[in-house]
Amino acid sequence: QSPVRHFYLLGAYVIGSILLVPITAMILVTAIIFGPVMGSVYSIVGSLMGAAVTYAIGRFLGQDFVRKIAGAKWRRVEQKIRQTGIVAVATLRLLPIAPFTVVNIISGAFKVPLRDYILGSLLGLLPGILITNLFAHQFTSAIRNPGIGAVLVLAAFIIITIVGTVWLKRRFES
């Protein structure tokens, strides 16, 4: 109920991004606590804030340092980032190719234009945030009011998410 709870939450996204906390976990917790509508809003704003801060860290560290630390393991992310700004960032966000913070730091280090980076991040994160929030809402609803309908809707969300992820991965990796 604290009036500064919004700042605590957004600060948690920034700190979590720096500490490599999986973004999906942060989004899921936010969705459970704040519900599907406000959870989505907080998740979008928090994710973009965390992305911007870790992008700035990557920009500060530079390509050479990030390349030394990351090594060959993240070469694929580097290649994808270099292809095209908005589309590349959105693709990396949509697909589980690399952890959230790694994409942010590499994007900053390789100087993806900030406008392309933010727009690509928004476009790539938005579907996952909305799906996660709807899933969390349906999951808590199924627990509070168990019934065949609630379980079927939850199962449909899970199946659609899996099929959509596999389709996107095949589409963008070719």
Short mmCIF file of C-alpha atoms in Angstrom, two decimals:
data_model
loop_
_atom_site.label_atom_id
_atom_site.label_comp_id
_atom_site.label_asym_id
_atom_site.label_seq_id
_atom_site.Cartn_x
_atom_site.Cartn_y
_atom_site.Cartn_z
CA GLN A 1 0.00 0.00 0.00
CA SER A 2 3.02 2.28 0.10
CA PRO A 3 2.81 5.18 -2.35
CA VAL A 4 6.38 4.44 -3.46
CA ARG A 5 5.65 0.78 -4.25
CA HIS A 6 5.75 1.60 -7.96
CA PHE A 7 9.35 2.79 -7.63
CA TYR A 8 10.27 -0.30 -5.60
CA LEU A 9 8.85 -2.53 -8.29
CA LEU A 10 10.55 -0.71 -11.16
CA GLY A 11 13.79 -0.61 -9.18
CA ALA A 12 13.51 -4.37 -8.72
CA TYR A 13 13.38 -4.77 -12.51
CA VAL A 14 16.52 -2.66 -12.92
CA ILE A 15 18.43 -4.47 -10.16
CA GLY A 16 17.14 -7.86 -11.35
CA SER A 17 18.30 -7.10 -14.88
CA ILE A 18 21.77 -6.19 -13.64
CA LEU A 19 21.92 -9.36 -11.50
CA LEU A 20 20.79 -11.58 -14.42
CA VAL A 21 17.47 -12.54 -12.81
CA PRO A 22 15.36 -14.16 -15.56
CA ILE A 23 12.97 -11.55 -16.93
CA THR A 24 10.19 -14.14 -17.23
CA ALA A 25 10.33 -14.76 -13.48
CA MET A 26 10.06 -11.03 -12.77
CA ILE A 27 7.14 -10.69 -15.19
CA LEU A 28 5.36 -13.70 -13.69
CA VAL A 29 5.68 -12.40 -10.12
CA THR A 30 4.46 -8.98 -11.24
CA ALA A 31 1.48 -10.55 -13.00
CA ILE A 32 0.49 -12.58 -9.94
CA ILE A 33 0.75 -9.60 -7.61
CA PHE A 34 -0.82 -6.89 -9.77
CA GLY A 35 -3.17 -8.82 -12.07
CA PRO A 36 -3.25 -8.97 -15.85
CA VAL A 37 -3.76 -5.27 -16.67
CA MET A 38 -1.51 -3.46 -14.20
CA GLY A 39 0.88 -6.42 -14.22
CA SER A 40 1.31 -5.96 -17.97
CA VAL A 41 1.87 -2.21 -17.62
CA TYR A 42 4.41 -2.62 -14.81
CA SER A 43 6.14 -5.47 -16.66
CA ILE A 44 6.50 -3.44 -19.86
CA VAL A 45 7.81 -0.34 -18.09
CA GLY A 46 10.06 -2.35 -15.74
CA SER A 47 11.47 -4.52 -18.52
CA LEU A 48 12.25 -1.50 -20.68
CA MET A 49 13.89 0.28 -17.73
CA GLY A 50 16.03 -2.78 -16.95
CA ALA A 51 16.85 -3.12 -20.64
CA ALA A 52 17.87 0.54 -20.91
CA VAL A 53 20.16 0.39 -17.87
CA THR A 54 21.92 -2.80 -18.96
CA TYR A 55 22.15 -1.46 -22.54
CA ALA A 56 23.95 1.60 -21.08
CA ILE A 57 26.29 -0.73 -19.17
CA GLY A 58 27.12 -2.56 -22.41
CA ARG A 59 27.67 0.72 -24.20
CA PHE A 60 30.01 1.86 -21.42
CA LEU A 61 31.97 -1.43 -21.40
CA GLY A 62 32.40 -1.47 -25.20
CA GLN A 63 32.71 -4.18 -27.83
CA ASP A 64 36.19 -5.40 -26.98
CA PHE A 65 35.49 -5.93 -23.29
CA VAL A 66 32.13 -7.60 -23.93
CA ARG A 67 33.64 -9.82 -26.62
CA LYS A 68 36.38 -10.94 -24.18
CA ILE A 69 33.88 -11.70 -21.43
CA ALA A 70 31.23 -13.31 -23.63
CA GLY A 71 33.61 -15.22 -25.85
CA ALA A 72 32.41 -17.26 -28.80
CA LYS A 73 29.34 -18.45 -26.91
CA TRP A 74 27.36 -15.29 -27.74
CA ARG A 75 28.69 -14.80 -31.30
CA ARG A 76 25.27 -15.75 -32.70
CA VAL A 77 23.60 -12.95 -30.72
CA GLU A 78 26.25 -10.53 -31.98
CA GLN A 79 25.60 -11.58 -35.58
CA LYS A 80 21.83 -11.23 -35.17
CA ILE A 81 22.21 -7.76 -33.61
CA ARG A 82 24.30 -6.60 -36.56
CA GLN A 83 21.68 -7.69 -39.15
CA THR A 84 19.03 -5.03 -38.64
CA GLY A 85 18.21 -2.96 -35.60
CA ILE A 86 14.50 -3.16 -34.72
CA VAL A 87 13.84 -6.55 -36.32
CA ALA A 88 16.98 -8.12 -34.85
CA VAL A 89 16.23 -6.93 -31.32
CA ALA A 90 12.56 -7.94 -31.58
CA THR A 91 13.58 -11.40 -32.83
CA LEU A 92 16.04 -11.85 -29.98
CA ARG A 93 13.30 -10.85 -27.54
CA LEU A 94 10.71 -13.18 -29.04
CA LEU A 95 12.93 -16.23 -29.10
CA PRO A 96 14.81 -17.78 -26.21
CA ILE A 97 18.18 -17.37 -27.96
CA ALA A 98 19.99 -15.57 -25.14
CA PRO A 99 19.21 -14.27 -21.65
CA PHE A 100 17.58 -10.85 -21.42
CA THR A 101 20.57 -9.10 -19.86
CA VAL A 102 23.04 -10.62 -22.33
CA VAL A 103 21.01 -9.24 -25.26
CA ASN A 104 20.91 -5.83 -23.55
CA ILE A 105 24.64 -5.63 -22.87
CA ILE A 106 25.61 -6.89 -26.33
CA SER A 107 23.18 -4.43 -27.94
CA GLY A 108 24.77 -1.57 -26.02
CA ALA A 109 28.32 -2.72 -26.66
CA PHE A 110 27.73 -3.04 -30.39
CA LYS A 111 25.99 0.34 -30.48
CA VAL A 112 22.59 -0.68 -31.78
CA PRO A 113 20.84 2.67 -32.25
CA LEU A 114 18.88 3.44 -29.07
CA ARG A 115 15.62 4.09 -30.96
CA ASP A 116 15.87 0.72 -32.77
CA TYR A 117 16.81 -1.00 -29.53
CA ILE A 118 13.87 0.39 -27.52
CA LEU A 119 11.32 -0.18 -30.31
CA GLY A 120 12.66 -3.68 -31.00
CA SER A 121 12.60 -4.47 -27.30
CA LEU A 122 9.02 -3.23 -26.95
CA LEU A 123 7.83 -5.20 -29.99
CA GLY A 124 9.67 -8.34 -28.93
CA LEU A 125 8.77 -8.22 -25.24
CA LEU A 126 5.10 -7.24 -25.57
CA PRO A 127 3.71 -10.62 -26.76
CA GLY A 128 5.54 -12.56 -24.04
CA ILE A 129 4.50 -10.10 -21.34
CA LEU A 130 0.84 -10.25 -22.37
CA ILE A 131 0.86 -14.05 -22.64
CA THR A 132 2.62 -14.41 -19.27
CA ASN A 133 0.13 -12.07 -17.61
CA LEU A 134 -2.85 -13.89 -19.12
CA PHE A 135 -1.34 -17.23 -18.11
CA ALA A 136 -0.75 -16.04 -14.52
CA HIS A 137 -4.29 -14.71 -14.31
CA GLN A 138 -5.77 -17.95 -15.63
CA PHE A 139 -3.50 -20.03 -13.40
CA THR A 140 -4.54 -18.18 -10.23
CA SER A 141 -8.17 -18.35 -11.39
CA ALA A 142 -7.89 -22.13 -11.89
CA ILE A 143 -6.45 -22.52 -8.40
CA ARG A 144 -9.09 -20.33 -6.73
CA ASN A 145 -12.01 -21.77 -8.71
CA PRO A 146 -11.00 -25.23 -9.86
CA GLY A 147 -13.19 -26.67 -12.55
CA ILE A 148 -12.96 -28.28 -15.95
CA GLY A 149 -13.46 -24.96 -17.77
CA ALA A 150 -10.64 -23.20 -15.92
CA VAL A 151 -8.29 -26.14 -16.48
CA LEU A 152 -9.16 -26.34 -20.20
CA VAL A 153 -8.50 -22.62 -20.71
CA LEU A 154 -5.19 -22.94 -18.85
CA ALA A 155 -4.23 -25.96 -20.99
CA ALA A 156 -5.14 -24.00 -24.14
CA PHE A 157 -2.84 -21.13 -23.04
CA ILE A 158 0.01 -23.56 -22.49
CA ILE A 159 -0.48 -25.31 -25.85
CA ILE A 160 -0.79 -22.03 -27.77
CA THR A 161 2.35 -20.70 -26.11
CA ILE A 162 4.37 -23.83 -26.93
CA VAL A 163 3.15 -24.01 -30.53
CA GLY A 164 3.72 -20.28 -31.03
CA THR A 165 7.24 -20.42 -29.62
CA VAL A 166 8.21 -23.41 -31.77
CA TRP A 167 6.75 -21.73 -34.87
CA LEU A 168 8.56 -18.45 -34.20
CA LYS A 169 11.83 -20.22 -33.52
CA ARG A 170 11.64 -22.15 -36.79
CA ARG A 171 10.55 -19.05 -38.71
CA PHE A 172 13.33 -16.76 -37.48
CA GLU A 173 16.19 -19.23 -37.23
CA SER A 174 16.10 -20.16 -40.89
#
